[in-house]
mmCIF file of C-alpha atoms in Angstrom:
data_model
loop_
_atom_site.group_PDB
_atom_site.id
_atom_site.type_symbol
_atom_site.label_atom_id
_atom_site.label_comp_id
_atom_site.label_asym_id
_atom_site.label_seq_id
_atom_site.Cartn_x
_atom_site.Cartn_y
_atom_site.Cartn_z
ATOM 1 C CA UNK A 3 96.876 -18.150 71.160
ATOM 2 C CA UNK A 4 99.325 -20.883 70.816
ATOM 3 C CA UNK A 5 102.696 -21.113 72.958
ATOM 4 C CA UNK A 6 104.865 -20.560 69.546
ATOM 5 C CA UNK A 7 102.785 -17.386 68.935
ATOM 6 C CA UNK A 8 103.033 -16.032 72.106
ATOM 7 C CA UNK A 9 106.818 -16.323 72.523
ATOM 8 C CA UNK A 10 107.195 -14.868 68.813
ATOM 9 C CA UNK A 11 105.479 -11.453 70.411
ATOM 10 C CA UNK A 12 107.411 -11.736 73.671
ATOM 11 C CA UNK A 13 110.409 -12.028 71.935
ATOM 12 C CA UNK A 14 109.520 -9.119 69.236
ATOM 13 C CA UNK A 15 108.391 -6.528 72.234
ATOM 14 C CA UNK A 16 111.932 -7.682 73.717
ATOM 15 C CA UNK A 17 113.748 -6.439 70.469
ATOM 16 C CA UNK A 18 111.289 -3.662 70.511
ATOM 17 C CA UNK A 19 112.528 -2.076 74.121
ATOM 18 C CA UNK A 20 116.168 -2.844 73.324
ATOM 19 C CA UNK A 21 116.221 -1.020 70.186
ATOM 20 C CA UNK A 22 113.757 1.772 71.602
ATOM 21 C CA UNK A 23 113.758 2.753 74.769
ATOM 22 C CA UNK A 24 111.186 5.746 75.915
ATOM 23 C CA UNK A 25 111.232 7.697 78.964
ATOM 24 C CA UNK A 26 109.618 10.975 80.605
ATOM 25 C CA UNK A 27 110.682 12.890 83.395
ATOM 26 C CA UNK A 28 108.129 14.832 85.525
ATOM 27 C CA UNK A 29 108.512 17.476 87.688
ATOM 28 C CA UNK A 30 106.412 18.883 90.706
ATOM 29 C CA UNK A 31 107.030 19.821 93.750
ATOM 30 C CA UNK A 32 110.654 20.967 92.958
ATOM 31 C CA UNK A 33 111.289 16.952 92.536
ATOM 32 C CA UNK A 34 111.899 14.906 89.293
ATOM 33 C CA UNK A 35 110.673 11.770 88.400
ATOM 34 C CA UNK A 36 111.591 9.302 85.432
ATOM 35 C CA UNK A 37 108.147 7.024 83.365
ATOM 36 C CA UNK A 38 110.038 4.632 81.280
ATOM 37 C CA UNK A 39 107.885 3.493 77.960
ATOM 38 C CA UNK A 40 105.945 6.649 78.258
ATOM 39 C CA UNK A 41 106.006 10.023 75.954
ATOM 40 C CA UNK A 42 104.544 12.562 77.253
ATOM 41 C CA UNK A 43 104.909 15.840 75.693
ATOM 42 C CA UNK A 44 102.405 17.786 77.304
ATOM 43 C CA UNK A 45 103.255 17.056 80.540
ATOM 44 C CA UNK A 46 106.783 16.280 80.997
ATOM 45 C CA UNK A 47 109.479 18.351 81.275
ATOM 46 C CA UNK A 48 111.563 16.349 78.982
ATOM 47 C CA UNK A 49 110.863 13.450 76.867
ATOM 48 C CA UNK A 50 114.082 10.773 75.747
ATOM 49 C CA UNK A 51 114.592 7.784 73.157
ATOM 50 C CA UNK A 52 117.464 5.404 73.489
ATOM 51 C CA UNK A 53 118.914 3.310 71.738
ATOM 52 C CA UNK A 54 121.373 0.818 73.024
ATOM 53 C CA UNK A 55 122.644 -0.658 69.851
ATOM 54 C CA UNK A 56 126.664 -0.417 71.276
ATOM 55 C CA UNK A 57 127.314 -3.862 70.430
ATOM 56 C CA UNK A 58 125.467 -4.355 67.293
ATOM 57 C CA UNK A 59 126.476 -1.065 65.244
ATOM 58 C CA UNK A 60 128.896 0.505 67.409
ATOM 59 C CA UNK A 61 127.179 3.610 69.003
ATOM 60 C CA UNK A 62 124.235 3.815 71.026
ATOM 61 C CA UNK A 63 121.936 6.649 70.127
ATOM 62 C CA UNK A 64 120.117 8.825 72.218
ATOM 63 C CA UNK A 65 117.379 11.494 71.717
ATOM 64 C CA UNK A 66 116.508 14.206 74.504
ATOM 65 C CA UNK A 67 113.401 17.013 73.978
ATOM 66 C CA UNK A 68 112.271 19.281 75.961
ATOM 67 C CA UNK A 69 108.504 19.366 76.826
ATOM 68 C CA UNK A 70 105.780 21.651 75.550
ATOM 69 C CA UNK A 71 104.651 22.492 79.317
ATOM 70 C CA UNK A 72 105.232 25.687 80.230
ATOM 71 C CA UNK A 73 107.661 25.072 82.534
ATOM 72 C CA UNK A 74 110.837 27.313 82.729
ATOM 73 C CA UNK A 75 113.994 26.824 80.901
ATOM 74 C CA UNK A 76 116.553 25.710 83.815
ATOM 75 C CA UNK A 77 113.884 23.305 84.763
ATOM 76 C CA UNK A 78 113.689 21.774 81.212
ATOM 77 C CA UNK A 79 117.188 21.836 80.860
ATOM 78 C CA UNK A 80 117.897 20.283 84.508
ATOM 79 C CA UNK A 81 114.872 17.952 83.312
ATOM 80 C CA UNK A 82 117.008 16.984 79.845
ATOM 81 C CA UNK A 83 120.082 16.364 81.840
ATOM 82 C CA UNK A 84 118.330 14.007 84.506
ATOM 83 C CA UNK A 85 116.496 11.777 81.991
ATOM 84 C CA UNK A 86 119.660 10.702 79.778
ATOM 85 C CA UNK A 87 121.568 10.141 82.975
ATOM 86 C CA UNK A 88 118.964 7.989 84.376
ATOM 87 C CA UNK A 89 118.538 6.433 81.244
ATOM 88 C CA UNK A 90 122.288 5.787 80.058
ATOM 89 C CA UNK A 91 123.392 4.866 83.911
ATOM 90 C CA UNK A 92 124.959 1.910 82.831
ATOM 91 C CA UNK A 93 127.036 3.458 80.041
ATOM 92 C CA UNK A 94 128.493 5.896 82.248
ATOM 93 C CA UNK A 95 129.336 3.848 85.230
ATOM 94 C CA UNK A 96 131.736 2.081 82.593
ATOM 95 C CA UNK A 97 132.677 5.031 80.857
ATOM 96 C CA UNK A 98 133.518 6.689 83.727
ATOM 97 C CA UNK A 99 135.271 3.121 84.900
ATOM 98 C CA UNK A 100 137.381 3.036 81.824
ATOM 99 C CA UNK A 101 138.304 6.879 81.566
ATOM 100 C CA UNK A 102 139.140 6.547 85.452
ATOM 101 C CA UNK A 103 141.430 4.328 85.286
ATOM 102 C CA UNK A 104 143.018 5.153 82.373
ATOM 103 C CA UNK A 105 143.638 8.877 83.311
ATOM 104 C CA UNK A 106 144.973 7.945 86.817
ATOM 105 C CA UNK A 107 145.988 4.376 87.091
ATOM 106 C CA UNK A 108 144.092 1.777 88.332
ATOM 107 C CA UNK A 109 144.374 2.325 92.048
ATOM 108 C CA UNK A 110 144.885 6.412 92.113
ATOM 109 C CA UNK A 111 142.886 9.132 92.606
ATOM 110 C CA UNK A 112 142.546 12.126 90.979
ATOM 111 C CA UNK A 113 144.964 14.717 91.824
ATOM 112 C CA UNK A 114 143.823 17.820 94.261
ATOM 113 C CA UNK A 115 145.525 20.235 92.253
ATOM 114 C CA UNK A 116 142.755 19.230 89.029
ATOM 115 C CA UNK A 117 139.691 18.443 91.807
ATOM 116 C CA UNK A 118 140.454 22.332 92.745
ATOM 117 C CA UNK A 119 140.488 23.722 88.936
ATOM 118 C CA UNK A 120 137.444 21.980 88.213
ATOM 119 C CA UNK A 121 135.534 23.091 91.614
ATOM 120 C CA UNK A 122 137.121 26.597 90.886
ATOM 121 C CA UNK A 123 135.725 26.601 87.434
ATOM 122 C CA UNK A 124 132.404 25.703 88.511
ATOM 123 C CA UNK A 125 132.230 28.463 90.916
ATOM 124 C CA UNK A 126 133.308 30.974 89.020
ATOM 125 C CA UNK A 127 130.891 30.479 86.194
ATOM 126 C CA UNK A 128 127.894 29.932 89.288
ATOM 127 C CA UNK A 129 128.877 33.815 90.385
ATOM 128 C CA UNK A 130 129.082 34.921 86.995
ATOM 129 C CA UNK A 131 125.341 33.368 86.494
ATOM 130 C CA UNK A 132 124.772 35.118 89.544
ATOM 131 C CA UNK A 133 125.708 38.820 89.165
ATOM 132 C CA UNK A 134 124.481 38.886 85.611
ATOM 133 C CA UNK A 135 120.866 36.997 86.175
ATOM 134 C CA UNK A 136 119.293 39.359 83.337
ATOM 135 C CA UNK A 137 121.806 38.494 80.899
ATOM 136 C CA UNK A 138 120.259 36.470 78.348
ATOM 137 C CA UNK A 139 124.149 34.561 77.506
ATOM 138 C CA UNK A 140 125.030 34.401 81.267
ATOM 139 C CA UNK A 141 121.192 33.043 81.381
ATOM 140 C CA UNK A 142 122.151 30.202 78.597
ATOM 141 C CA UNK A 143 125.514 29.320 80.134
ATOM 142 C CA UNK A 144 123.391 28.060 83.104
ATOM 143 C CA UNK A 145 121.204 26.168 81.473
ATOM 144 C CA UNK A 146 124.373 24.105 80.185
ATOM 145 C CA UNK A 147 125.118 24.223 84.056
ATOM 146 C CA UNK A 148 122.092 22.827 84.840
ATOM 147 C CA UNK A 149 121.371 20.436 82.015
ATOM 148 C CA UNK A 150 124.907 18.623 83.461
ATOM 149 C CA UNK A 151 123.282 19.291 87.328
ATOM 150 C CA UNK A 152 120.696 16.738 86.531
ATOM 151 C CA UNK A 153 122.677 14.872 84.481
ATOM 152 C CA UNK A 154 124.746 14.016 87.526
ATOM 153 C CA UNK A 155 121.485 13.226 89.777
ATOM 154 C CA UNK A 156 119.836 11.442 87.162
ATOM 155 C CA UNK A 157 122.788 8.857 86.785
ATOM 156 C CA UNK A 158 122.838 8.557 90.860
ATOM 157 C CA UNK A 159 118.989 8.324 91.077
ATOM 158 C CA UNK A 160 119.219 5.226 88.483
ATOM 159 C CA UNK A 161 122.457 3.589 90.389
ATOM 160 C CA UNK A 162 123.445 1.338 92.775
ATOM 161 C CA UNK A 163 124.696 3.114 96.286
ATOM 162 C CA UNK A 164 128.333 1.754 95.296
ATOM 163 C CA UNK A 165 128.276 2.624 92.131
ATOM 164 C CA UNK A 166 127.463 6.746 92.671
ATOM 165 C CA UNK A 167 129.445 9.537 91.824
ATOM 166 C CA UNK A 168 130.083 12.609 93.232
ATOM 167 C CA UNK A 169 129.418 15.831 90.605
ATOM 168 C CA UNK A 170 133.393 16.670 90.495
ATOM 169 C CA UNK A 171 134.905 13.588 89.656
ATOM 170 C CA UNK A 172 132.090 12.792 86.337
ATOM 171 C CA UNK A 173 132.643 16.533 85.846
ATOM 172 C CA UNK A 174 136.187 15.863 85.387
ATOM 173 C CA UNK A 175 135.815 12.701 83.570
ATOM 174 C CA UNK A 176 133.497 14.364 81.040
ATOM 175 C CA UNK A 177 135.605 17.381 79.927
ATOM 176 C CA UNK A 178 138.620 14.859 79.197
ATOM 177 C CA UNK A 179 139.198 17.112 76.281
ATOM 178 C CA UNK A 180 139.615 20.268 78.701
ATOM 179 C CA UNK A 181 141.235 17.839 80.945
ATOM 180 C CA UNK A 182 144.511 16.814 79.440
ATOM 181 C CA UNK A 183 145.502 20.717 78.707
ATOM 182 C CA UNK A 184 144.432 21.222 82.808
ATOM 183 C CA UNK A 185 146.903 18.125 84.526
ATOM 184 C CA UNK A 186 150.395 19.959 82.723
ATOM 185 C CA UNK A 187 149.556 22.933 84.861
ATOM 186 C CA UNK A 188 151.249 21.456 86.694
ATOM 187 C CA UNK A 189 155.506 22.128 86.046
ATOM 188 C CA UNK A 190 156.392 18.477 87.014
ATOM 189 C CA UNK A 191 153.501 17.267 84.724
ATOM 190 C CA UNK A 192 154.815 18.655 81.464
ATOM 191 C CA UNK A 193 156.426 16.678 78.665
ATOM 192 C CA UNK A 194 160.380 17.566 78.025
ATOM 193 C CA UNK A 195 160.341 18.676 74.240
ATOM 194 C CA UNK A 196 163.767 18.928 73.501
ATOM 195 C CA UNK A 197 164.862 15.609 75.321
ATOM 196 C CA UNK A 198 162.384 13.614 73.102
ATOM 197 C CA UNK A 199 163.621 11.547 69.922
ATOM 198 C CA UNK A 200 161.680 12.370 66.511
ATOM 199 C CA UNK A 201 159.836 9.079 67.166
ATOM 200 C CA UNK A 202 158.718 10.093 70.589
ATOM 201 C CA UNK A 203 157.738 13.320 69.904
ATOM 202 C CA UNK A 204 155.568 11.425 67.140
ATOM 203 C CA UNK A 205 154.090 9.231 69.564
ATOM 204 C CA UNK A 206 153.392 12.097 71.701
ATOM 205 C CA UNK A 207 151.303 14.279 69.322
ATOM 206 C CA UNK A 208 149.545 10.901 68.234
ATOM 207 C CA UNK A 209 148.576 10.102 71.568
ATOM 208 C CA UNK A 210 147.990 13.491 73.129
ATOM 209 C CA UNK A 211 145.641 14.390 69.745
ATOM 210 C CA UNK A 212 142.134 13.071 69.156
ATOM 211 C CA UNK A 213 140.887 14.345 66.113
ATOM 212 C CA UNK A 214 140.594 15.915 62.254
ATOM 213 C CA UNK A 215 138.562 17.363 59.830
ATOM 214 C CA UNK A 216 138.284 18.064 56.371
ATOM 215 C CA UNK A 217 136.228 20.133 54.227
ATOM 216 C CA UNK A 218 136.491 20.480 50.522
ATOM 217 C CA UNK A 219 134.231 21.908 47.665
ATOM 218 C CA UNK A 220 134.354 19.644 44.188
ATOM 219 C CA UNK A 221 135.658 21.200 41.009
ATOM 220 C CA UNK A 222 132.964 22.362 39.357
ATOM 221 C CA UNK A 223 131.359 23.875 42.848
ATOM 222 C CA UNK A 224 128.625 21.392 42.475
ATOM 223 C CA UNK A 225 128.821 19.797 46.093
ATOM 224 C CA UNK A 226 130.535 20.370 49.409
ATOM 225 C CA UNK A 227 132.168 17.298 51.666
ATOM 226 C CA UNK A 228 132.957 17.565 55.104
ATOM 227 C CA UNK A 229 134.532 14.683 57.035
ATOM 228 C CA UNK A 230 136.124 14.356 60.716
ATOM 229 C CA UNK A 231 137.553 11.352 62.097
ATOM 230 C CA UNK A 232 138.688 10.764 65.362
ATOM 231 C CA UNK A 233 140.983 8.440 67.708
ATOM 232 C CA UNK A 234 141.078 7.874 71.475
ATOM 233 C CA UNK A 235 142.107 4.830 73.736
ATOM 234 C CA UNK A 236 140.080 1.543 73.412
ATOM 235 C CA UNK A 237 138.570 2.294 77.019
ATOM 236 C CA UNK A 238 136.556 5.281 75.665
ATOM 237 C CA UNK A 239 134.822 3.200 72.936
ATOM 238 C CA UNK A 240 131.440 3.791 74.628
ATOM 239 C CA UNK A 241 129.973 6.119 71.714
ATOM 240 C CA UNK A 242 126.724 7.202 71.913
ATOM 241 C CA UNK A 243 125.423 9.570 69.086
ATOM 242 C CA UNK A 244 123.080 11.955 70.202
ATOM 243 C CA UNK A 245 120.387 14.417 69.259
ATOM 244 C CA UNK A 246 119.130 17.322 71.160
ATOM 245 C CA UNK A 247 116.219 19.472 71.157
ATOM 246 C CA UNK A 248 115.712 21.889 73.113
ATOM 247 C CA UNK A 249 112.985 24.825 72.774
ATOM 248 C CA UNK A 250 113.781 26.758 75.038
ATOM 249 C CA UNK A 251 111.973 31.168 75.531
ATOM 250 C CA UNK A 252 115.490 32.399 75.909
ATOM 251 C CA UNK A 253 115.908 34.744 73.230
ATOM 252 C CA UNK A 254 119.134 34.125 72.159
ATOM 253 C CA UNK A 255 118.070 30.661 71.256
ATOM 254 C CA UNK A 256 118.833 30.123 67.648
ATOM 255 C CA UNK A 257 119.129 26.138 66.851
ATOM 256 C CA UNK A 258 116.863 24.641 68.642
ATOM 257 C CA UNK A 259 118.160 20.876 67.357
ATOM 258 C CA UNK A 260 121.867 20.058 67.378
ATOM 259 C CA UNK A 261 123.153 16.328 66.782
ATOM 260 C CA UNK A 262 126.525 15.412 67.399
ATOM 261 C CA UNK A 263 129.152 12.154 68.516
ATOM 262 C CA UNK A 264 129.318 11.648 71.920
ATOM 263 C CA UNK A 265 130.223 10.010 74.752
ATOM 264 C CA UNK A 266 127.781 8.515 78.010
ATOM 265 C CA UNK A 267 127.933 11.965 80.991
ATOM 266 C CA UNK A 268 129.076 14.311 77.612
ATOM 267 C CA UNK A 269 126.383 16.955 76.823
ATOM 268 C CA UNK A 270 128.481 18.339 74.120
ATOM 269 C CA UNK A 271 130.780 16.617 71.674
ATOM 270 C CA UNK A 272 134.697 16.648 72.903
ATOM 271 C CA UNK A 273 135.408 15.000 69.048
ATOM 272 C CA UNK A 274 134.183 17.342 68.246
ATOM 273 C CA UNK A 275 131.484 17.239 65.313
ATOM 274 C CA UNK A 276 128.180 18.964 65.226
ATOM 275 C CA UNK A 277 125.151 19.663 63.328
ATOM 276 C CA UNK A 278 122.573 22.259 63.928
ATOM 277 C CA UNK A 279 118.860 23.119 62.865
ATOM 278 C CA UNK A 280 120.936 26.822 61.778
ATOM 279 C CA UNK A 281 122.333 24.288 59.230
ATOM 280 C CA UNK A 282 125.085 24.960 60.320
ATOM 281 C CA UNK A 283 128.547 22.317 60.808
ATOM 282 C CA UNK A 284 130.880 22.301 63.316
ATOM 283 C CA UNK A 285 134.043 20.270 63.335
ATOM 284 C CA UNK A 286 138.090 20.399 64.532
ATOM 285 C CA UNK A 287 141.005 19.420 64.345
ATOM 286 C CA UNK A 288 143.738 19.250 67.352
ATOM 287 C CA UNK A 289 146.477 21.332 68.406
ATOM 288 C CA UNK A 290 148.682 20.067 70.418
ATOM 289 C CA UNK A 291 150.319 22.946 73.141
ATOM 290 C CA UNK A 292 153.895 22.486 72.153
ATOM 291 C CA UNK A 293 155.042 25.638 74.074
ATOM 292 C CA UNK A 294 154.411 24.426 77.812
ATOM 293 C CA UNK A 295 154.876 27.792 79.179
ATOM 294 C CA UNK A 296 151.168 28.430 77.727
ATOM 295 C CA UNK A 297 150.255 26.038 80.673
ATOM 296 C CA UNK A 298 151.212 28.978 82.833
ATOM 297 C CA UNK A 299 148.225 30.952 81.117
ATOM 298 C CA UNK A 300 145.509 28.436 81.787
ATOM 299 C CA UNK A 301 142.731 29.292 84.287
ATOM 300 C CA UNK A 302 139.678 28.385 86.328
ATOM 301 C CA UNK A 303 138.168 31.801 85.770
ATOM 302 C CA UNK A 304 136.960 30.601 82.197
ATOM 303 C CA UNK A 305 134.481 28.659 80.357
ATOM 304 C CA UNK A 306 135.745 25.276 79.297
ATOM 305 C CA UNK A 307 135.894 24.175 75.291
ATOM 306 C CA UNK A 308 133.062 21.812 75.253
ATOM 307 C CA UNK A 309 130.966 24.728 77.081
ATOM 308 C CA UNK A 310 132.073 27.222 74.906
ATOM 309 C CA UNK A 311 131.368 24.956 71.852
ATOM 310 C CA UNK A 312 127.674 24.204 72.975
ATOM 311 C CA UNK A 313 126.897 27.818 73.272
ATOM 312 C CA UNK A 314 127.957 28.872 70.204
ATOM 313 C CA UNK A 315 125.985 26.045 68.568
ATOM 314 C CA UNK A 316 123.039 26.829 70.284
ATOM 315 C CA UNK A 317 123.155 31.306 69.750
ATOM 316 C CA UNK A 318 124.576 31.203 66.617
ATOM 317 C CA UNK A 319 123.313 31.589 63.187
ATOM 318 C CA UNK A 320 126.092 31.839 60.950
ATOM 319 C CA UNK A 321 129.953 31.307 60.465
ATOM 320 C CA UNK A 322 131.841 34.438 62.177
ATOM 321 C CA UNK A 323 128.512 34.502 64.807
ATOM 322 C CA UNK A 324 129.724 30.963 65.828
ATOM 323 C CA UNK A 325 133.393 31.716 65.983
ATOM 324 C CA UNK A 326 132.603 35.148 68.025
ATOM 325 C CA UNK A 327 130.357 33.613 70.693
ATOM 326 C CA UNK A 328 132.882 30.738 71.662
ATOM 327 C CA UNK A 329 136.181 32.949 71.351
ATOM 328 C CA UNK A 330 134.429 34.437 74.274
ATOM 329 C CA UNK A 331 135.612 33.336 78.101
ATOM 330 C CA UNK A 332 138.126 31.370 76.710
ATOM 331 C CA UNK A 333 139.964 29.009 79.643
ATOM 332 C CA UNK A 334 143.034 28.173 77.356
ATOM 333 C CA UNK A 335 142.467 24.395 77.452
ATOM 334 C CA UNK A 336 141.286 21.684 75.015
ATOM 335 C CA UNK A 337 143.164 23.881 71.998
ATOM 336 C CA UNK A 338 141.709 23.185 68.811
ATOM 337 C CA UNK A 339 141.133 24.374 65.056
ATOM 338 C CA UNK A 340 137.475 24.666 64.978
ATOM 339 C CA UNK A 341 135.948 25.213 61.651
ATOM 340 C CA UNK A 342 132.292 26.521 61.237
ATOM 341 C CA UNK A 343 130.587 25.972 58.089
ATOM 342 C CA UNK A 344 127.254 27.557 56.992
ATOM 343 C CA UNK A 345 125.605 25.184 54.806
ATOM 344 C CA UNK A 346 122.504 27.954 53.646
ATOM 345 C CA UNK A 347 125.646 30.149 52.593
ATOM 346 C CA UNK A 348 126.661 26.964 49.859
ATOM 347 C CA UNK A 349 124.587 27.323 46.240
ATOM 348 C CA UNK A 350 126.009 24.437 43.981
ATOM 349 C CA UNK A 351 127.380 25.464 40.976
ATOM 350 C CA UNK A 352 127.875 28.893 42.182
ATOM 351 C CA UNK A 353 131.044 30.835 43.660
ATOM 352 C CA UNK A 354 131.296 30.320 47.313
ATOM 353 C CA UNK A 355 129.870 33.282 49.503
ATOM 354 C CA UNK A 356 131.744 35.374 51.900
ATOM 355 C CA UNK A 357 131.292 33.660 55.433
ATOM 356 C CA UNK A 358 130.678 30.438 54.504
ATOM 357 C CA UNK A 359 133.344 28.915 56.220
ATOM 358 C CA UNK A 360 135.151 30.462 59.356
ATOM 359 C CA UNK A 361 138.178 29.177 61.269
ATOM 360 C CA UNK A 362 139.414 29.923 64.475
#
């Protein structure tokens, strides 16, 4: 083989792991371990592709399955969270970096007042898992739990001892949405409404928004368009699209594949725009809380929005089941107009169906 040849297919595998990158994740003996470049269905507890095409298109992509071992479903879903935080560590530490800094300042920490909401929330949805172990949605809600668990000791497991972090502050971090409703909890952290100009109070809603969607049938009721768009600081420009599947026995288990935007330590959305294997879309647009004595209703003892989101994806099967399933447990934070559309309800040419399209 001659020296030009040879660097042509050392070059092409090169292109070949950038642009794919395979992993597995094992587990035995209550311990989980990572295979890069292999695929191993039958014995892994989850499998994962990535993609890190950031820099070339924009978004890395990212695809997470659970195994066909017979393994059971908080170890598949701890297994899916460990595997894309092992293999995204990089993207996180900067995400994380970024969203750091920009949420308290460059040499600040995060407040004790939010560290406390967030270990508060955490707890109270552990004793809810708890006292209601039988409860096939109390059941599901921990598998989000623990899909993040190992998300958090995957990243660590794949990163330098300087560059770890602990499970409250990438908690934080990744429910940003949830986040910016939880800081003016605080009195002294609310915005003064009436002493704003009309161009502040413009900036404000700009800046303290993130997203919006449309939806809109044509004319003659031959096709249906959905678009979302959304707009953050330049430090959260790590975008990683991703794609789950998940099979898991739970019986409320009704998509077993949703794809949505995303961000590196997010397991749901926070744009937020979703697709499911229910064919069913998911998309928002902000509200901004301009009554700040609604702060005063905000609580720990709640599931957050992105949580809330992901399980409705994941039980639902149609419009009003969506918006029923994540009106539940509601923490008051991340306020949004979500709108759930049913895709098998849509017929072109023909009148649109009751329940089609939902909005809460």
């Amino acid at each position: 083989m001659s020296v030009g040849v040879f660097t042509f297919i050392t070059l092409l595998c090169v292109v070949q792991l950038i642009f794919a990158l395979d992993a597995t994740v094992y587990y035995t003996h209550s311990s989980f371990r990572v295979e890069v470049g292999v695929r191993d269905f039958d014995r892994g507890a989850a499998v994962a592709s990535y993609q890190p095409r950031l820099e070339e298109i924009g978004w890395d992509i990212l695809q997470v399955e659970t195994g066909n071992s017979d393994l059971p479903d908080d170890i598949k879903a701890y297994a899916a969270g460990y595997i894309e935080g092992f293999l995204t560590s990089k993207r996180i530490w900067t995400h994380f970096s970024n969203m750091f800094e920009f949420t308290w300042g460059k040499s600040s920490k995060m407040p004790e007042y939010v560290s406390e909401f967030f270990k508060n929330q955490k707890n109270w949805v552990e004793d809810q898992v708890a006292a209601n172990k039988q409860d096939s949605y109390w059941q599901q809600v921990n598998l989000i739990q623990r899909q993040f668990e190992g998300l958090v000791q995957g990243y660590n497991s794949n990163a330098s001892e300087s560059q770890k972090i602990a499970y409250t502050d990438l908690h934080t971090i990744s429910s940003f949405g949830d986040l910016f409703d939880i800081i003016p909890t605080k009195k002294d952290k609310r915005p003064n409404f009436y002493n704003m100009t009309i161009e502040q109070l413009h900036n404000y809603v700009a800046t303290n928004t993130h997203c919006s969607a449309i939806i809109k049938v044509t004319p003659d009721l031959s096709d249906i368009y959905f678009g979302h768009t959304s707009w953050f600081t330049y430090a959260s420009m790590t975008r990683i699209w991703k794609k789950y599947d998940f099979k898991y026995k739970n019986p409320l288990t009704k998509s077993t594949s949703i794809s949505f935007s995303s961000y590196p330590a997010v397991i749901a959305s926070n744009d937020d725009f979703y697709i499911t294997s229910q064919k069913m879309v998911v998309i928002e647009t902000t509200n901004v809380l301009m009554k700040n004595d609604l702060y005063d209703i905000v609580k720990p003892n709640a599931l957050l929005c992105w949580q809330r989101a992901m399980l409705a994806n994941r039980l639902s099967t149609s419009s009003p089941e969506w918006v029923n399933i994540f009106s539940k447990h509601n923490s008051g934070t991340y306020n949004n107009q979500f709108m759930a559309l049913d895709l098998k309800k849509f017929k072109p040419g023909q009148e649109i169906k009751n329940d089609t399209l939902w909005i809460i």
